CSV table of C-alpha atoms in Angstrom, one decimal:
chain,number,residue,atom,x,y,z
A,1,MET,CA,-260.3,-104.0,84.0
A,2,ARG,CA,-259.7,-100.9,80.9
A,3,GLN,CA,-256.9,-103.5,80.0
A,4,GLN,CA,-259.3,-106.2,79.9
A,5,ARG,CA,-261.9,-104.3,77.5
A,6,LEU,CA,-259.1,-103.7,75.1
A,7,VAL,CA,-257.9,-107.2,75.0
A,8,ASN,CA,-262.0,-108.1,74.4
A,9,GLN,CA,-262.3,-105.7,71.6
A,10,ILE,CA,-259.3,-107.4,70.0
A,11,ASN,CA,-260.3,-110.3,70.7
A,12,PHE,CA,-264.4,-109.7,69.2
A,13,LEU,CA,-261.9,-107.9,66.1
A,14,ASN,CA,-260.0,-111.2,64.9
A,15,PHE,CA,-263.6,-113.0,65.7
A,16,THR,CA,-265.6,-110.8,63.7
A,17,ILE,CA,-262.3,-109.6,61.0
A,18,VAL,CA,-261.8,-114.9,60.6
A,19,HIS,CA,-265.0,-115.1,60.3
A,20,ASN,CA,-266.2,-112.0,57.8
A,21,LEU,CA,-263.2,-113.9,55.4
A,22,THR,CA,-264.8,-115.9,52.7
A,23,ASN,CA,-263.7,-119.7,52.6
A,24,LYS,CA,-261.4,-119.2,50.1
A,25,GLU,CA,-259.6,-116.1,51.7
A,26,PHE,CA,-259.5,-117.9,54.7
A,27,ASP,CA,-257.9,-121.3,53.2
A,28,GLN,CA,-254.7,-119.0,51.8
A,29,GLN,CA,-254.5,-117.3,54.9
A,30,HIS,CA,-254.9,-119.7,57.8
A,31,ILE,CA,-254.9,-123.2,56.7
A,32,TRP,CA,-251.4,-124.5,55.5
A,33,HIS,CA,-251.3,-127.3,53.2
A,34,PRO,CA,-248.7,-130.5,52.5
A,35,TYR,CA,-245.3,-129.1,50.4
A,36,THR,CA,-246.4,-125.4,50.2
A,37,SER,CA,-245.7,-121.4,51.6
A,38,ALA,CA,-247.2,-120.4,54.1
A,39,ILE,CA,-246.0,-117.1,52.7
A,40,ASP,CA,-246.9,-117.2,49.2
A,41,PRO,CA,-249.1,-120.4,49.3
A,42,LEU,CA,-249.9,-121.9,46.6
A,43,PRO,CA,-254.1,-121.1,44.8
A,44,CYS,CA,-256.4,-124.1,46.0
A,45,PHE,CA,-259.5,-124.8,45.3
A,46,GLU,CA,-263.1,-125.5,46.1
A,47,VAL,CA,-264.0,-128.7,46.2
A,48,SER,CA,-267.8,-129.1,46.3
A,49,GLY,CA,-268.4,-132.8,45.5
A,50,ALA,CA,-267.2,-135.8,43.8
A,51,SER,CA,-268.2,-138.4,41.7
A,52,GLY,CA,-266.5,-141.3,39.3
A,53,ALA,CA,-263.3,-140.3,38.2
A,54,GLU,CA,-264.8,-136.5,38.9
A,55,ILE,CA,-264.3,-133.8,40.5
A,56,SER,CA,-266.9,-131.1,41.3
A,57,LEU,CA,-266.0,-127.7,42.2
A,58,ALA,CA,-267.7,-124.7,44.4
A,59,SER,CA,-266.7,-122.1,41.8
A,60,GLY,CA,-268.6,-124.8,38.3
A,61,GLU,CA,-266.5,-126.9,37.3
A,62,THR,CA,-266.2,-130.4,36.7
A,63,LEU,CA,-262.6,-132.1,36.5
A,64,VAL,CA,-261.5,-134.9,35.0
A,65,ASP,CA,-259.6,-136.4,37.7
A,66,GLY,CA,-255.8,-138.3,37.1
A,67,MET,CA,-254.2,-138.3,40.6
A,68,SER,CA,-257.2,-141.2,42.3
A,69,SER,CA,-255.7,-138.5,45.2
A,70,TRP,CA,-252.9,-139.1,45.8
A,71,TRP,CA,-253.0,-143.0,44.6
A,72,ALA,CA,-255.8,-143.4,46.2
A,73,ALA,CA,-258.9,-144.0,45.2
A,74,ILE,CA,-258.7,-146.7,42.9
A,75,HIS,CA,-262.9,-147.7,43.4
A,76,GLY,CA,-263.5,-143.4,42.2
A,77,TYR,CA,-265.2,-141.0,44.1
A,78,ASN,CA,-269.0,-142.0,45.8
A,79,HIS,CA,-268.4,-145.2,45.7
A,80,PRO,CA,-272.1,-146.5,46.5
A,81,ALA,CA,-270.2,-150.7,48.4
A,82,LEU,CA,-267.7,-147.7,49.9
A,83,ASN,CA,-270.8,-145.4,51.0
A,84,ALA,CA,-272.6,-148.4,52.4
A,85,ALA,CA,-269.6,-150.0,54.3
A,86,ALA,CA,-269.4,-146.7,56.0
A,87,HIS,CA,-273.2,-145.7,56.8
A,88,GLN,CA,-273.4,-149.8,58.3
A,89,GLN,CA,-270.3,-149.0,60.9
A,90,VAL,CA,-271.0,-145.3,61.5
A,91,ASP,CA,-274.4,-146.6,62.8
A,92,LYS,CA,-273.1,-149.5,65.0
A,93,PHE,CA,-269.7,-147.7,66.0
A,94,SER,CA,-267.5,-145.3,64.4
A,95,HIS,CA,-263.9,-146.2,67.3
A,96,VAL,CA,-263.1,-148.2,69.8
A,97,MET,CA,-259.6,-148.0,71.6
A,98,PHE,CA,-257.9,-151.6,70.1
A,99,GLY,CA,-255.6,-152.8,72.8
A,100,GLY,CA,-257.5,-155.8,74.5
A,101,LEU,CA,-260.3,-154.6,72.7
A,102,THR,CA,-260.8,-156.7,68.9
A,103,HIS,CA,-263.8,-155.8,66.5
A,104,GLU,CA,-265.4,-157.4,63.5
A,105,PRO,CA,-264.1,-155.2,60.8
A,106,ALA,CA,-260.6,-155.4,61.7
A,107,VAL,CA,-260.8,-159.2,61.8
A,108,ASN,CA,-262.4,-159.2,58.1
A,109,LEU,CA,-259.8,-156.6,56.6
A,110,CYS,CA,-256.7,-159.0,57.8
A,111,ARG,CA,-258.4,-161.9,56.1
A,112,GLN,CA,-258.8,-160.2,53.4
A,113,LEU,CA,-255.5,-159.0,52.9
A,114,LEU,CA,-253.9,-162.4,53.9
A,115,SER,CA,-255.6,-164.0,52.0
A,116,MET,CA,-254.4,-161.6,48.7
A,117,ALA,CA,-251.3,-161.3,49.9
A,118,PRO,CA,-248.3,-162.8,49.1
A,119,ALA,CA,-247.0,-166.4,50.4
A,120,GLY,CA,-245.5,-166.4,54.0
A,121,LEU,CA,-246.8,-163.1,55.1
A,122,GLU,CA,-249.9,-164.4,58.0
A,123,ARG,CA,-249.0,-161.1,60.2
A,124,VAL,CA,-251.0,-157.7,60.5
A,125,PHE,CA,-250.0,-154.6,61.7
A,126,LEU,CA,-253.2,-152.1,61.3
A,127,ALA,CA,-251.5,-148.1,60.6
A,128,ASP,CA,-253.1,-144.9,60.4
A,129,SER,CA,-251.2,-143.5,57.4
A,130,GLY,CA,-249.0,-145.0,54.9
A,131,SER,CA,-245.6,-143.2,56.5
A,132,VAL,CA,-246.7,-145.1,60.1
A,133,SER,CA,-246.9,-148.2,58.5
A,134,VAL,CA,-243.3,-147.2,57.0
A,135,GLU,CA,-241.7,-145.9,61.2
A,136,VAL,CA,-243.9,-149.9,62.8
A,137,ALA,CA,-241.8,-152.1,59.4
A,138,ILE,CA,-238.3,-149.8,60.6
A,139,LYS,CA,-239.2,-150.8,64.2
A,140,MET,CA,-240.2,-154.5,63.3
A,141,ALA,CA,-236.1,-155.5,62.0
A,142,VAL,CA,-234.5,-153.6,64.0
A,143,GLN,CA,-236.1,-154.4,67.3
A,144,TYR,CA,-236.0,-158.7,65.1
A,145,TRP,CA,-232.4,-158.7,65.1
A,146,ALA,CA,-232.5,-157.7,68.5
A,147,CYS,CA,-234.5,-159.5,70.3
A,148,GLN,CA,-232.1,-162.4,68.3
A,149,GLY,CA,-228.6,-161.2,71.1
A,150,ARG,CA,-227.5,-158.6,67.4
A,151,PRO,CA,-228.2,-155.3,67.8
A,152,GLU,CA,-226.5,-154.8,66.0
A,153,LYS,CA,-228.0,-154.8,62.6
A,154,SER,CA,-229.4,-152.0,63.1
A,155,ARG,CA,-229.3,-150.2,59.8
A,156,LEU,CA,-231.1,-150.0,56.8
A,157,ILE,CA,-229.5,-150.2,53.2
A,158,ALA,CA,-232.2,-148.1,50.7
A,159,PRO,CA,-231.7,-147.9,46.9
A,160,ARG,CA,-231.5,-143.9,45.7
A,161,ASN,CA,-234.3,-142.3,44.2
A,162,GLY,CA,-236.6,-144.1,46.6
A,163,TYR,CA,-239.8,-142.4,48.5
A,164,HIS,CA,-241.2,-143.7,51.9
A,165,GLY,CA,-243.2,-140.6,53.4
A,166,ASP,CA,-242.7,-137.7,55.9
A,167,THR,CA,-242.4,-138.8,59.1
A,168,PHE,CA,-238.6,-139.2,60.5
A,169,ALA,CA,-237.9,-143.1,60.1
A,170,ALA,CA,-239.8,-143.2,56.8
A,171,MET,CA,-237.3,-139.6,55.9
A,172,SER,CA,-234.5,-141.2,56.8
A,173,VAL,CA,-234.8,-144.2,54.0
A,174,CYS,CA,-235.5,-142.1,51.4
A,175,ASP,CA,-233.2,-140.5,49.0
A,176,PRO,CA,-230.6,-138.9,50.6
A,177,VAL,CA,-229.9,-135.9,47.9
A,178,ASN,CA,-232.5,-135.9,45.7
A,179,GLY,CA,-235.4,-136.1,48.1
A,180,MET,CA,-237.4,-133.5,49.5
A,181,HIS,CA,-236.4,-133.9,53.0
A,182,SER,CA,-232.4,-133.1,52.7
A,183,LEU,CA,-233.0,-130.4,55.4
A,184,PHE,CA,-233.1,-133.2,58.2
A,185,THR,CA,-230.2,-134.9,56.9
A,186,ASN,CA,-228.4,-133.8,60.4
A,187,SER,CA,-231.1,-135.5,62.2
A,188,LEU,CA,-232.1,-138.3,60.3
A,189,THR,CA,-230.1,-141.7,60.8
A,190,LYS,CA,-227.6,-142.6,58.8
A,191,HIS,CA,-228.9,-145.4,56.6
A,192,VAL,CA,-226.5,-147.2,53.6
A,193,PHE,CA,-227.7,-146.5,50.2
A,194,ALA,CA,-227.5,-147.7,46.4
A,195,PRO,CA,-227.6,-146.2,43.1
A,196,ALA,CA,-231.2,-146.3,42.0
A,197,PRO,CA,-231.8,-149.6,39.7
A,198,GLN,CA,-231.0,-148.5,36.4
A,199,THR,CA,-232.7,-151.2,33.7
A,200,ARG,CA,-235.7,-149.3,32.7
A,201,PHE,CA,-238.7,-152.7,32.9
A,202,GLY,CA,-239.3,-153.7,29.4
A,203,GLN,CA,-235.7,-153.9,29.3
A,204,ALA,CA,-233.0,-156.7,28.6
A,205,PHE,CA,-231.9,-157.4,32.4
A,206,SER,CA,-228.0,-155.7,33.3
A,207,GLU,CA,-226.2,-157.9,35.6
A,208,ASP,CA,-224.5,-154.6,36.2
A,209,ASP,CA,-227.3,-152.9,38.5
A,210,ILE,CA,-226.7,-155.2,40.1
A,211,LEU,CA,-223.1,-155.3,41.4
A,212,PRO,CA,-223.5,-151.9,43.4
A,213,LEU,CA,-226.5,-154.0,45.6
A,214,GLU,CA,-224.4,-157.0,46.1
A,215,GLU,CA,-221.0,-155.6,47.2
A,216,LEU,CA,-222.7,-153.3,50.2
A,217,PHE,CA,-223.2,-155.9,50.6
A,218,ALA,CA,-221.4,-158.0,51.9
A,219,ARG,CA,-219.1,-155.1,52.7
A,220,HIS,CA,-222.4,-154.1,55.2
A,221,HIS,CA,-224.5,-157.3,55.1
A,222,GLU,CA,-223.0,-158.1,59.9
A,223,GLU,CA,-224.3,-154.1,60.9
A,224,LEU,CA,-228.0,-154.8,58.1
A,225,ALA,CA,-231.2,-155.8,59.8
A,226,ALA,CA,-233.2,-154.4,56.3
A,227,LEU,CA,-232.6,-153.5,53.1
A,228,ILE,CA,-236.4,-151.4,51.8
A,229,LEU,CA,-237.0,-150.7,48.7
A,230,GLU,CA,-241.0,-150.1,46.4
A,231,PRO,CA,-240.8,-153.0,44.6
A,232,VAL,CA,-240.7,-152.4,40.5
A,233,VAL,CA,-242.7,-148.2,40.4
A,234,GLN,CA,-241.0,-146.1,42.6
A,235,GLY,CA,-243.1,-143.3,42.9
A,236,ALA,CA,-242.7,-139.5,44.6
A,237,GLY,CA,-238.9,-140.3,44.4
A,238,GLY,CA,-239.3,-139.9,40.4
A,239,MET,CA,-241.1,-142.5,39.2
A,240,ARG,CA,-238.6,-144.1,37.3
A,241,PHE,CA,-240.3,-148.2,36.4
A,242,TYR,CA,-237.5,-150.8,37.0
A,243,HIS,CA,-236.5,-154.7,35.8
A,244,PRO,CA,-238.5,-157.1,37.8
A,245,GLU,CA,-235.0,-158.5,37.9
A,246,TYR,CA,-233.5,-156.5,39.8
A,247,LEU,CA,-236.8,-157.4,42.6
A,248,ARG,CA,-235.6,-160.7,42.7
A,249,ARG,CA,-231.0,-160.3,43.1
A,250,CYS,CA,-232.9,-158.3,46.6
A,251,ARG,CA,-235.0,-161.0,47.3
A,252,GLN,CA,-231.6,-163.0,47.2
A,253,LEU,CA,-229.0,-161.6,47.9
A,254,CYS,CA,-231.5,-160.9,51.0
A,255,ASP,CA,-231.6,-164.4,51.9
A,256,THR,CA,-228.1,-165.0,51.4
A,257,TYR,CA,-226.8,-162.1,54.3
A,258,ASP,CA,-229.4,-163.0,56.5
A,259,VAL,CA,-230.7,-158.9,55.9
A,260,LEU,CA,-235.0,-159.1,56.1
A,261,LEU,CA,-236.8,-157.3,53.2
A,262,ILE,CA,-239.3,-154.7,53.3
A,263,CYS,CA,-241.2,-154.5,50.3
A,264,ASP,CA,-243.0,-150.2,50.1
A,265,GLU,CA,-246.4,-151.1,48.0
A,266,ILE,CA,-248.6,-148.2,49.7
A,267,ALA,CA,-248.3,-147.0,45.7
A,268,THR,CA,-248.0,-149.7,43.7
A,269,GLY,CA,-250.7,-152.2,46.1
A,270,PHE,CA,-253.9,-153.2,44.6
A,271,GLY,CA,-253.3,-153.5,41.1
A,272,ARG,CA,-252.3,-149.7,39.8
A,273,THR,CA,-248.9,-151.5,38.5
A,274,GLY,CA,-250.6,-153.9,36.8
A,275,LYS,CA,-250.1,-157.5,39.1
A,276,LEU,CA,-252.0,-157.2,42.5
A,277,PHE,CA,-248.0,-156.4,44.2
A,278,GLY,CA,-245.8,-155.2,42.7
A,279,CYS,CA,-243.9,-157.6,44.0
A,280,ASP,CA,-245.4,-160.0,42.0
A,281,HIS,CA,-244.1,-158.3,38.8
A,282,ALA,CA,-240.7,-160.7,40.4
A,283,GLU,CA,-242.8,-163.5,41.6
A,284,ILE,CA,-240.6,-162.8,45.2
A,285,SER,CA,-242.1,-162.3,49.0
A,286,PRO,CA,-240.8,-159.9,51.4
A,287,ASP,CA,-240.3,-160.5,55.2
A,288,ILE,CA,-242.1,-157.3,55.9
A,289,MET,CA,-244.6,-155.6,53.2
A,290,CYS,CA,-246.8,-151.9,53.5
A,291,VAL,CA,-249.5,-151.1,52.2
A,292,GLY,CA,-252.6,-147.7,52.4
A,293,LYS,CA,-253.5,-145.5,50.2
A,294,ALA,CA,-255.6,-148.2,47.6
A,295,LEU,CA,-256.2,-149.9,51.0
A,296,THR,CA,-259.8,-147.9,51.4
A,297,GLY,CA,-260.2,-146.7,48.6
A,298,GLY,CA,-259.4,-143.3,49.1
A,299,TYR,CA,-262.1,-143.1,51.9
A,300,MET,CA,-260.3,-141.8,54.9
A,301,THR,CA,-257.4,-142.7,56.6
A,302,LEU,CA,-255.6,-146.5,57.5
A,303,ALA,CA,-253.0,-148.5,56.6
A,304,ALA,CA,-251.0,-151.9,58.0
A,305,THR,CA,-247.5,-153.5,57.8
A,306,LEU,CA,-247.7,-157.0,56.9
A,307,CYS,CA,-245.0,-159.5,58.0
A,308,THR,CA,-243.9,-163.7,58.2
A,309,GLU,CA,-244.9,-165.3,61.4
A,310,ASP,CA,-240.8,-165.7,61.4
A,311,VAL,CA,-240.5,-162.0,61.7
A,312,ALA,CA,-243.5,-161.6,64.6
A,313,ARG,CA,-241.8,-164.4,66.5
A,314,GLY,CA,-238.5,-163.4,66.9
A,315,VAL,CA,-239.9,-159.3,67.8
A,316,CYS,CA,-241.3,-160.9,70.6
A,317,GLU,CA,-238.6,-163.7,71.7
A,318,GLY,CA,-236.8,-160.7,73.9
A,319,ASN,CA,-236.9,-158.5,75.6
A,320,PRO,CA,-240.2,-156.9,76.5
A,321,GLY,CA,-241.8,-159.0,74.6
A,322,VAL,CA,-243.8,-157.3,72.7
A,323,PHE,CA,-244.0,-155.2,69.9
A,324,MET,CA,-243.8,-151.5,70.2
A,325,HIS,CA,-246.0,-149.8,68.9
A,326,GLY,CA,-249.9,-148.5,69.6
A,327,PRO,CA,-251.3,-146.1,67.2
A,328,THR,CA,-254.0,-144.4,68.8
A,329,PHE,CA,-256.3,-145.2,65.6
A,330,MET,CA,-255.0,-148.1,65.3
A,331,GLY,CA,-257.7,-150.5,63.7
A,332,ASN,CA,-260.5,-148.1,63.6
A,333,PRO,CA,-263.3,-149.4,63.0
A,334,LEU,CA,-265.6,-147.9,60.2
A,335,ALA,CA,-262.1,-147.4,57.6
A,336,CYS,CA,-261.4,-151.6,58.6
A,337,ALA,CA,-265.5,-151.7,57.4
A,338,VAL,CA,-265.0,-149.2,54.6
A,339,ALA,CA,-261.5,-151.2,53.1
A,340,GLY,CA,-263.0,-154.3,54.1
A,341,ALA,CA,-265.6,-153.1,50.9
A,342,SER,CA,-262.3,-151.8,49.1
A,343,LEU,CA,-260.7,-154.6,48.5
A,344,SER,CA,-264.5,-156.9,48.1
A,345,LEU,CA,-264.7,-155.4,44.5
A,346,ILE,CA,-260.8,-155.4,44.1
A,347,ASN,CA,-260.8,-159.5,44.4
A,348,GLN,CA,-264.1,-158.6,42.1
A,349,GLY,CA,-261.6,-158.5,39.2
A,350,ASP,CA,-262.2,-155.8,37.3
A,351,TRP,CA,-259.4,-153.9,38.2
A,352,GLN,CA,-257.4,-156.7,35.9
A,353,VAL,CA,-259.3,-155.4,33.0
A,354,GLN,CA,-259.8,-151.8,33.8
A,355,VAL,CA,-255.6,-151.1,34.4
A,356,GLN,CA,-254.3,-153.3,30.8
A,357,GLY,CA,-257.6,-150.9,28.9
A,358,ILE,CA,-255.5,-148.0,30.8
A,359,GLU,CA,-252.7,-148.5,29.6
A,360,THR,CA,-252.2,-149.7,26.4
A,361,GLN,CA,-254.7,-146.7,25.6
A,362,LEU,CA,-251.8,-144.4,27.5
A,363,LYS,CA,-249.5,-145.5,25.4
A,364,ALA,CA,-251.5,-145.4,22.2
A,365,GLU,CA,-252.3,-141.4,23.5
A,366,LEU,CA,-249.8,-140.5,25.5
A,367,SER,CA,-246.4,-141.4,23.3
A,368,ARG,CA,-247.0,-138.5,20.9
A,369,CYS,CA,-246.1,-136.2,23.8
A,370,ASN,CA,-242.6,-137.3,23.3
A,371,GLU,CA,-242.3,-134.8,19.7
A,372,LEU,CA,-242.3,-131.9,22.3
A,373,ALA,CA,-239.3,-130.0,22.9
A,374,CYS,CA,-239.6,-129.8,26.8
A,375,VAL,CA,-240.1,-133.5,27.5
A,376,GLN,CA,-236.8,-135.7,28.2
A,377,ASP,CA,-239.3,-138.6,28.7
A,378,VAL,CA,-242.7,-140.3,28.5
A,379,ARG,CA,-243.6,-143.7,29.9
A,380,ILE,CA,-246.5,-146.5,31.0
A,381,LEU,CA,-247.4,-148.9,33.2
A,382,GLY,CA,-250.6,-150.2,34.3
A,383,ALA,CA,-252.2,-147.4,35.6
A,384,ILE,CA,-249.5,-144.7,35.5
A,385,GLY,CA,-249.0,-142.3,33.0
A,386,VAL,CA,-245.9,-140.3,32.9
A,387,VAL,CA,-244.4,-137.5,31.1
A,388,GLU,CA,-240.8,-136.1,32.5
A,389,THR,CA,-239.9,-132.9,31.2
A,390,LYS,CA,-236.2,-131.1,30.6
A,391,HIS,CA,-236.8,-128.4,33.2
A,392,PRO,CA,-239.0,-128.6,36.8
A,393,VAL,CA,-242.6,-126.9,35.7
A,394,ASP,CA,-244.0,-124.5,37.5
A,395,MET,CA,-247.0,-125.7,39.0
A,396,LYS,CA,-248.6,-122.4,40.0
A,397,ARG,CA,-248.7,-121.7,36.3
A,398,LEU,CA,-249.4,-125.8,34.7
A,399,GLN,CA,-252.2,-125.9,37.7
A,400,PRO,CA,-254.8,-123.7,36.3
A,401,LEU,CA,-254.1,-124.1,33.0
A,402,PHE,CA,-254.9,-127.5,33.3
A,403,VAL,CA,-258.1,-126.6,35.4
A,404,LYS,CA,-259.0,-124.5,33.0
A,405,ASN,CA,-258.6,-127.2,30.4
A,406,GLY,CA,-261.2,-129.4,33.0
A,407,VAL,CA,-259.1,-131.7,34.3
A,408,TRP,CA,-257.8,-132.4,37.9
A,409,ILE,CA,-253.2,-133.3,37.5
A,410,ARG,CA,-250.6,-132.1,39.6
A,411,PRO,CA,-246.9,-132.0,38.7
A,412,PHE,CA,-244.1,-132.0,40.4
A,413,GLY,CA,-240.9,-131.3,39.8
A,414,LYS,CA,-240.3,-132.2,36.1
A,415,LEU,CA,-242.7,-135.3,36.4
A,416,VAL,CA,-246.8,-134.4,35.0
A,417,TYR,CA,-248.0,-137.3,35.6
A,418,ILE,CA,-251.4,-139.2,36.5
A,419,MET,CA,-252.5,-142.7,38.6
A,420,PRO,CA,-256.4,-142.5,37.2
A,421,PRO,CA,-259.0,-144.1,38.7
A,422,TYR,CA,-259.7,-147.0,37.6
A,423,VAL,CA,-262.8,-146.8,36.6
A,424,ILE,CA,-262.1,-143.7,34.6
A,425,SER,CA,-263.5,-144.1,30.9
A,426,SER,CA,-261.6,-143.5,27.6
A,427,GLU,CA,-263.1,-140.7,27.4
A,428,GLN,CA,-262.4,-139.1,30.6
A,429,LEU,CA,-259.3,-140.6,30.1
A,430,SER,CA,-258.6,-139.2,26.8
A,431,ARG,CA,-259.3,-135.7,28.3
A,432,LEU,CA,-256.3,-135.8,30.6
A,433,SER,CA,-254.0,-137.3,27.7
A,434,ASP,CA,-255.0,-134.5,25.6
A,435,ALA,CA,-254.9,-132.3,28.8
A,436,ILE,CA,-250.9,-132.5,29.2
A,437,TYR,CA,-250.3,-132.3,25.3
A,438,HIS,CA,-252.1,-129.4,25.8
A,439,CYS,CA,-250.7,-127.7,28.5
A,440,LEU,CA,-247.0,-128.3,28.0
A,441,SER,CA,-247.3,-127.3,24.3
A,442,HIS,CA,-248.8,-123.7,25.3
A,443,THR,CA,-246.5,-123.6,28.0
A,444,TYR,CA,-242.4,-125.2,27.1
A,445,GLY,CA,-243.5,-124.7,23.1
């Protein structure tokens, strides 16, 4: 009894200590944020609200958002059409299992997706997140060839500097050396990697760019299930913009050597690069395509893997006759309803003028960062602006400085970049460009 009373007293003391902590103190001591140390966590800023292209902090500051909440909130925050879709659906039902059941929000969303997608994509598999949609795409490709009686075609090929997510199959096709997943090398499936494309977007295409990939296809095609890549823009692997001709040649190689093409449009889809999809720059269609992030306008997690009818039928022709994947929250009605509203906004076409305006303004304003001694390169495509520094930046030092300057920009490695909401005003965009120039010049000269 005495020991139990002591345990109860300790539990009560711990409860009291935890509940007496401020939000900031509790967050630092008990919540683990992405890509952050539990021993020496980076500072976090508490959000109290968000509207349009601005985020309000609990401490009173209002920040212009340069990140679209990791590239997803393309319509801005608190959008009336997306709010209405969420409210209307939550009053009906927020979730039902997707096994054996369907519902109007999922059907409407998939109708819209297929009407917008590159030609030939006819099936939609709804997933929880971008990483899961990549897992689904890889499983789809491997199961396709197994069911065609060619189980030896089980490896993937990918360009270096790619990034496809943080789950294990997705990690396995990220850059094996420069990527963020090198610690897990011994636990990952070994795939084939080609040199990253070198011809930049807008330059004259070099035939030398495709030769290493051609050689790898010739050598490994009998064991390759699919080529996976990010169309035109390599995102978290370096924010690199490459020539659309490289993508066009990839399509040709896949056709020649009987290899499926998976295009990861999670970051590039829905207008971010100036085209509806990155694939559209090369006028090609993949066999499998992943979308996510902006799919719901950044309101909630949802992704999708689209494929051709040939792939769908091929997957289901052999044992076990079904595709072996089924997330618990697959086809979540609430997420589907908001995604449908988001795609309706995209279909209105305003994004084309918005993204073109962002690109034009960034080219005019962000280019002056080239004069800074710490800057290696400045590149802009669509609603993406990238300042690459010569050495990795100190995020712990730079992040609060951006906040002090009234903007939300989250750099990583040597990259200080912005992917703002499409609805951002020219004045707000100038604040982002000015803050990047000022903070880099103030911090690094």
